[in-house]
Coordinates of C-alpha atoms and ligand atoms in Angstrom, one line a residue:
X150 CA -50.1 -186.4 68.1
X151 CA -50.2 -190.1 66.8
X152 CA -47.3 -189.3 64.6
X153 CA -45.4 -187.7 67.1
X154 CA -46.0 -190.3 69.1
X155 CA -44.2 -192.4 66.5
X156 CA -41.4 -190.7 66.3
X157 CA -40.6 -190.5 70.0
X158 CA -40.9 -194.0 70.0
X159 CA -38.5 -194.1 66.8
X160 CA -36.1 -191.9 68.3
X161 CA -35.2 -194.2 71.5
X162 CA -36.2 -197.6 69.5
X163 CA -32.6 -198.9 71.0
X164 CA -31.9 -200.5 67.3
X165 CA -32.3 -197.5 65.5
X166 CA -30.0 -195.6 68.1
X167 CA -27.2 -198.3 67.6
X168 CA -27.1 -197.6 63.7
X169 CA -26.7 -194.2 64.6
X170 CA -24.0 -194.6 66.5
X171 CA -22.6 -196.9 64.0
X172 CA -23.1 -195.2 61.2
X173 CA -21.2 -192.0 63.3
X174 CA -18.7 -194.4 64.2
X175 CA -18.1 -195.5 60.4
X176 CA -17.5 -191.3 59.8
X177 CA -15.5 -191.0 62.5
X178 CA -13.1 -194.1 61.0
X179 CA -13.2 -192.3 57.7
X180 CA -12.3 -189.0 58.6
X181 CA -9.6 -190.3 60.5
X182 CA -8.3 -191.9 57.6
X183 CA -8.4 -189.3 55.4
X184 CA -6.1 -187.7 58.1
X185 CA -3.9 -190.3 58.2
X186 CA -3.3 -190.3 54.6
X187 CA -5.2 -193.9 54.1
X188 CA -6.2 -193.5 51.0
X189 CA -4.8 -194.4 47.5
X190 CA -5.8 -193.8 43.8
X191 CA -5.2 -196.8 41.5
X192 CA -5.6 -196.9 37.6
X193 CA -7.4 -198.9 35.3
X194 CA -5.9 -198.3 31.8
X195 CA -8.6 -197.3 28.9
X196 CA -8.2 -198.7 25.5
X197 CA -8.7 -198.1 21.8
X198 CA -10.6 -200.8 21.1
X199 CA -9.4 -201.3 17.4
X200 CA -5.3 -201.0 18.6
X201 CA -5.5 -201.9 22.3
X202 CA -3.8 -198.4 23.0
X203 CA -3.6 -196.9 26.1
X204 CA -6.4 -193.8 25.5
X205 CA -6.6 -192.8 29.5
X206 CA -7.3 -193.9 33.0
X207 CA -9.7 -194.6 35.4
X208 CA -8.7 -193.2 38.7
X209 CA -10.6 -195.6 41.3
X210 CA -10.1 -195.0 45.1
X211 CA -9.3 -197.7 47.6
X212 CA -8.4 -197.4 51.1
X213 CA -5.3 -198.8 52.9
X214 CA -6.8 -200.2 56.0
X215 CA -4.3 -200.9 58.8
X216 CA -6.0 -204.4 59.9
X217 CA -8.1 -204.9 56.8
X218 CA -5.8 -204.4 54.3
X219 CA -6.9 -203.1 51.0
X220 CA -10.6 -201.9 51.1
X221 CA -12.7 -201.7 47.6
X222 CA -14.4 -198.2 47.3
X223 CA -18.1 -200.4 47.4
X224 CA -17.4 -200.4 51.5
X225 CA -17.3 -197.4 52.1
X226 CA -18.3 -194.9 49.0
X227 CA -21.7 -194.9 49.9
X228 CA -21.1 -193.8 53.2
X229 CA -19.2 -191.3 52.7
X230 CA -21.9 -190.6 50.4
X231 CA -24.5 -190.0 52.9
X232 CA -22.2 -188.7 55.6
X233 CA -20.9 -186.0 53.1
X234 CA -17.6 -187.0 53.7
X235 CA -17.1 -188.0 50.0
X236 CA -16.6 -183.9 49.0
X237 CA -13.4 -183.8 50.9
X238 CA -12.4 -187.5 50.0
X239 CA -13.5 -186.9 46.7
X240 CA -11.5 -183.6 46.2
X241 CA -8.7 -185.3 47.2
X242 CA -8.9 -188.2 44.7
X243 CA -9.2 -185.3 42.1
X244 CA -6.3 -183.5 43.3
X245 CA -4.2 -187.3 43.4
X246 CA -5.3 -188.2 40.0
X247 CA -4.4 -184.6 38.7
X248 CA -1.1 -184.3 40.6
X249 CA -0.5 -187.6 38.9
X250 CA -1.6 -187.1 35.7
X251 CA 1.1 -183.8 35.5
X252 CA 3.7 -186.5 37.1
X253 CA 3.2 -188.5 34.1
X254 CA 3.4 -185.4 31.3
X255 CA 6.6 -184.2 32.9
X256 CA 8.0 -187.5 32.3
X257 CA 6.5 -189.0 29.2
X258 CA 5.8 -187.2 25.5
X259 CA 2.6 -189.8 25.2
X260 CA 1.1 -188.6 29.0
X261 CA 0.0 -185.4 26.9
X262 CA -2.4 -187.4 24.9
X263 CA -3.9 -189.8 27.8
X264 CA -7.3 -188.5 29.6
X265 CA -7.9 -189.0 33.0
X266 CA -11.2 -190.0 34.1
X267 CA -12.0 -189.1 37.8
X268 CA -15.8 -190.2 39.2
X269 CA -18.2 -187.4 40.5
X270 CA -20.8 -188.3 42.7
X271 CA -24.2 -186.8 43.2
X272 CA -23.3 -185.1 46.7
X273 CA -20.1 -184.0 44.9
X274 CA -21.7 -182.6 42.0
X275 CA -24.4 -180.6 44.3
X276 CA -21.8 -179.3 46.7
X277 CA -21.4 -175.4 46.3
X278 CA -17.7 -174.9 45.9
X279 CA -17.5 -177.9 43.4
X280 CA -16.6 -176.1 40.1
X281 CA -13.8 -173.7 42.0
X282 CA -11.8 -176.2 43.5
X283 CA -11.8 -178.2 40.1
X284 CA -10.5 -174.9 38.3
X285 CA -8.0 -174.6 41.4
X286 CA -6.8 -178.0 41.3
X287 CA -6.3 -178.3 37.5
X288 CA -4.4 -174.9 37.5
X289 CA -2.3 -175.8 40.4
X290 CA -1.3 -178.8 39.3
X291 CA -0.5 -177.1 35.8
X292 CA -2.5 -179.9 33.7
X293 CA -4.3 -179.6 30.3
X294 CA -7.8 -179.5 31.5
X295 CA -8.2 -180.9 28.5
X296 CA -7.1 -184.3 29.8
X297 CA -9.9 -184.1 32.6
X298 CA -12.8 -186.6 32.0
X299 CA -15.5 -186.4 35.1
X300 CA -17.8 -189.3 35.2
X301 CA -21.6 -188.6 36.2
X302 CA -24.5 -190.6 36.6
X303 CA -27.2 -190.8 34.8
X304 CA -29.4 -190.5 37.9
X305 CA -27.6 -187.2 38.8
X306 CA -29.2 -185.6 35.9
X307 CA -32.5 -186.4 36.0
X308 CA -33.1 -183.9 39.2
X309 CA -32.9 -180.1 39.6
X310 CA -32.1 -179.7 36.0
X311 CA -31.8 -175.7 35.8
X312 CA -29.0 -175.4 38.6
X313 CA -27.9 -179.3 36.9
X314 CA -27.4 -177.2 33.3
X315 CA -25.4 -174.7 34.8
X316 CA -23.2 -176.2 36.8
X317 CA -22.5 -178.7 33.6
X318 CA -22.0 -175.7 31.7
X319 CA -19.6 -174.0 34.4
X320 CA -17.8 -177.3 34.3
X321 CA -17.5 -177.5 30.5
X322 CA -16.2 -173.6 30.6
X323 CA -13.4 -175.2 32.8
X324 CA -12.5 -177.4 29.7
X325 CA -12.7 -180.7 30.7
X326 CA -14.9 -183.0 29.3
X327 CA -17.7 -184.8 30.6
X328 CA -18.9 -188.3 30.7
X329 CA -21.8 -190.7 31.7
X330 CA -21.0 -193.4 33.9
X331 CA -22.9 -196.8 34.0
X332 CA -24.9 -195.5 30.7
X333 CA -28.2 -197.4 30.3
X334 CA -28.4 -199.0 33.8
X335 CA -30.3 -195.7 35.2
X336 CA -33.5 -193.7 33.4
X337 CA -35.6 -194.2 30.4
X338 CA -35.8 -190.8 29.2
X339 CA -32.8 -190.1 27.0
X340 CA -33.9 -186.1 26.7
X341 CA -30.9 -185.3 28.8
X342 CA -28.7 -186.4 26.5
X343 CA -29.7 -183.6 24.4
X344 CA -29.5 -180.9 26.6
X345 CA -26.6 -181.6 29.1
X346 CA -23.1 -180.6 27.4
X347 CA -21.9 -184.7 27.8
X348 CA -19.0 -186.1 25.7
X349 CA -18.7 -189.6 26.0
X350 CA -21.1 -192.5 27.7
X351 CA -19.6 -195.7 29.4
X352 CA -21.8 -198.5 28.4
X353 CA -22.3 -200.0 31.6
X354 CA -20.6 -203.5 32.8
X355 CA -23.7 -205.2 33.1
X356 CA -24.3 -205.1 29.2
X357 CA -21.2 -206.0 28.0
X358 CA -21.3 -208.6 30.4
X359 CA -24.3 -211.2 28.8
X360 CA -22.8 -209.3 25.3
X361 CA -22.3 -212.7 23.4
X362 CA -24.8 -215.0 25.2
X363 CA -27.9 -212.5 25.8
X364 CA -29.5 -211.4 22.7
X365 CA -30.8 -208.1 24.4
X366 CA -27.7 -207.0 25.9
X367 CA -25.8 -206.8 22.5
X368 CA -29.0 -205.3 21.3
X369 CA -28.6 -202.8 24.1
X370 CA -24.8 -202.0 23.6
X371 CA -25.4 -201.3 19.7
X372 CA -28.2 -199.1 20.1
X373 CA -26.1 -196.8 22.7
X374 CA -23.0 -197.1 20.5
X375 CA -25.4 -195.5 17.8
X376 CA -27.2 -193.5 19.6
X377 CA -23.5 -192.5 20.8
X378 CA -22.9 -191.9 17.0
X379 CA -25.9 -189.9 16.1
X380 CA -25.5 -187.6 19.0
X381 CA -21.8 -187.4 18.3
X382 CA -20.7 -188.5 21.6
X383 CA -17.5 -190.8 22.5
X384 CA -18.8 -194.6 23.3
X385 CA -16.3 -196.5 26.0
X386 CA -17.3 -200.1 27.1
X387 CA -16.8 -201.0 30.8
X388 CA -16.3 -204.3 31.8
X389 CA -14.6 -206.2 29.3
X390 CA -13.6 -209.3 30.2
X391 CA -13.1 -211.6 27.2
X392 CA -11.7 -211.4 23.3
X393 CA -15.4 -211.7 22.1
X394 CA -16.7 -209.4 24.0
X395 CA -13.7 -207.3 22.7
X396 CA -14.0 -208.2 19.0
X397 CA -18.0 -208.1 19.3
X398 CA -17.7 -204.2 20.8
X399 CA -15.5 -203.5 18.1
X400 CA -17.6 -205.5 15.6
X401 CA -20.6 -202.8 16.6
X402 CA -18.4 -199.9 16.2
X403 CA -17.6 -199.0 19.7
X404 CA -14.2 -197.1 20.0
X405 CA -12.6 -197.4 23.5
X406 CA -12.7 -200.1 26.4
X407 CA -11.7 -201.0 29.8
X408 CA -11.8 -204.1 31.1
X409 CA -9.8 -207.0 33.0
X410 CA -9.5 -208.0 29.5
X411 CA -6.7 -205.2 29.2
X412 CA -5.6 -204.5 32.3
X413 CA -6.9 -204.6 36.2
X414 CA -6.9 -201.4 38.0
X415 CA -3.6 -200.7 39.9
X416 CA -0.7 -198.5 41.2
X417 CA 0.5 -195.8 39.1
X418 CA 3.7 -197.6 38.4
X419 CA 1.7 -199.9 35.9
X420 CA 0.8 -197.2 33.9
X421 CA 4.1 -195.4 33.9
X422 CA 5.7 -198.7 32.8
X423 CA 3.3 -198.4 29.8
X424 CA 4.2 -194.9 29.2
X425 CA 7.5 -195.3 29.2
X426 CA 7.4 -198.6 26.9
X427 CA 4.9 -197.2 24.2
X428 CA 6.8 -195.7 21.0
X429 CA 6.4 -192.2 20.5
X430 CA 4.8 -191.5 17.1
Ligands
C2E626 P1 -17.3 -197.5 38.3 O1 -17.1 -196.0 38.2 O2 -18.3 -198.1 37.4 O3 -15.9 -198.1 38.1 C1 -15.6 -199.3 37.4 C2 -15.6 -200.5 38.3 O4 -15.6 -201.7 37.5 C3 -14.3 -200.5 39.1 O5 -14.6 -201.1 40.4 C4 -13.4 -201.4 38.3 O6 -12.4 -202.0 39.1 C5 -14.4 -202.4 37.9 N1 -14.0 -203.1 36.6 C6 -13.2 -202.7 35.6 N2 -13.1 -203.6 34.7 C7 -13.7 -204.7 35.1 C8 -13.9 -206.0 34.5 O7 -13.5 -206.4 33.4 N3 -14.7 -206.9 35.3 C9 -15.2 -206.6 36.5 N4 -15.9 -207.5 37.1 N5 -15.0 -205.3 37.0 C10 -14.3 -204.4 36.3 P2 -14.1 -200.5 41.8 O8 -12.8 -199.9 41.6 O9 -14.4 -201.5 42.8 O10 -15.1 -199.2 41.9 C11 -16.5 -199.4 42.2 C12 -17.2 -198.2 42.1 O11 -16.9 -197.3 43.2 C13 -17.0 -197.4 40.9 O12 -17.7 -197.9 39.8 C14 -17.4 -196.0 41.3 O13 -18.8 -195.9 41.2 C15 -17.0 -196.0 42.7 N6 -15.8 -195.2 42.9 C16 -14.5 -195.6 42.8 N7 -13.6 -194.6 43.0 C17 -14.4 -193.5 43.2 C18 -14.1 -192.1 43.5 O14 -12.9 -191.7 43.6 N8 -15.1 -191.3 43.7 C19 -16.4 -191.7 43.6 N9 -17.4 -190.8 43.8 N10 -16.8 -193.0 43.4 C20 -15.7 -193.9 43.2
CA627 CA1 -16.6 -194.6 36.6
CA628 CA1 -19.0 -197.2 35.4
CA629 CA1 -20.5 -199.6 37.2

């Protein structure tokens, strides 16, 4: 009775009641924006760290507001997150990036050898339609699945691993290629590595970042480029920022990059203008 108590009380404590209707007022906002076509995919090139060619991109959502002008996805991701409304917002970025990517192909030779990495979140990834409308969009749009990096957390793996494994492996039977995001930043227990069909980890920002001032962060970005080595996974560094860092990722035998250092994320235009400039080999 006490408890119920409690939660009467919590249910018209006038505080709580105004970050519901905030929080229903924030979904409201972005729904309407996804209707109103708000939203726009930019690019952040991804390198080979050795050459400093283009590899692939990064397709990072931002958000076209009216009055606010260009929105970063850290406003408002995690509420779509826990409003849900990141499946539909999410599917669209997918479809964007893929409808992009077959732009790009159609008009360069080199598009056919770029990737394009698209993030996955956790509600995403648990969502039941997730692995049909990824086969839909990717043969709708007419790409090489191939081409079709989707970025996990580590954190998305550690739970519900049976219905995890298959859904990685339905995935994977698609043909696109999975990576971890933000590598090293969420659990201790590498075991997943082993049995989760992954292809490449992104050593997370905040490593590369202290790289060539903090003894344990270059400590920490060699033993995941090994570890990337000895499980025969892909290693791509996030965050790079300065030629040490570059030269120092490359020194430890890390093979792809993204970073400021290369290029900041931005319209598609930026990448077709590298596209068309590269020299076809
Ligand atoms: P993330 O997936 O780790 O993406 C990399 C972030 O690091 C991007 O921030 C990028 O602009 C930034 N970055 C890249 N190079 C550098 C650098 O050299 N220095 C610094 N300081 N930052 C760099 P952004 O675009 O603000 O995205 C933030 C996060 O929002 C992403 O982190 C990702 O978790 C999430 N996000 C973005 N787009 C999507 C999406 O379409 N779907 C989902 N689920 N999440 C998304
Ligand atoms: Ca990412
Ligand atoms: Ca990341
Ligand atoms: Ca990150």
């Amino acid at each position: 009775a006490k408890a119920a108590g409690r939660d009467r009380y919590a249910l018209f404590d006038p505080g709580m009641y105004a970050d519901i209707l905030r929080e229903a007022d924030d979904r409201a906002e972005l729904e309407q924006a996804l209707a109103n076509d708000e939203f726009a995919v930019h690019y952040q090139p991804i390198v080979d760290l050795p050459t400093s060619r283009l590899i692939g991109v990064e397709a990072l959502v931002r958000w076209e507001h009216p009055v606010r002008g260009l929105v970063g996805p850290n406003a408002f991701i995690p509420l779509a997150e826990s409003t849900g409304l990141i499946v539909p917002l999410g599917r669209w970025v997918l479809r964007q990036a893929c409808e992009q990517l077959a732009q790009w192909c159609a008009e360069f030779p080199n598009a056919e050898r770029i990737r394009m990495n698209v993030n996955l979140s956790a509600r995403q990834f648990q969502h039941e339609g997730l692995v049909e409308e990824v086969g839909q969009i990717i043969a709708e749009t007419g790409i090489n699945p191939h081409q079709v990096v989707l970025e996990i957390t580590e954190s998305l793996l550690m739970h519900d691993t049976d219905s995890t494994i298959e859904t990685l492996g339905r995935l994977k039977r698609l043909g696109v290629r999975l990576a971890i995001d933000d590598f090293g930043t969420g659990y201790s227990s590498l075991s997943y590595l082993k049995r989760f069909p992954v292809d490449i980890l992104k050593i997370d920002r905040s490593f590369v970042d202290g790289i060539d001032t903090e003894h344990g962060d270059a400590t920490l970005a060699e033993a995941v480029v090994q570890l990337g080595r000895a499980l025969q996974l892909q290693t791509v560094a996030e965050g790079i920022e300065t030629q040490e860092q570059w030269s120092t990722l490359q020194g430890l035998g890390c093979e792809f990059g993204q970073g400021y250092l290369f290029a900041k994320p931005g319209a598609a235009e930026a990448i077709s203008t590298i596209l068309g400039d590269a020299r076809p080999d």
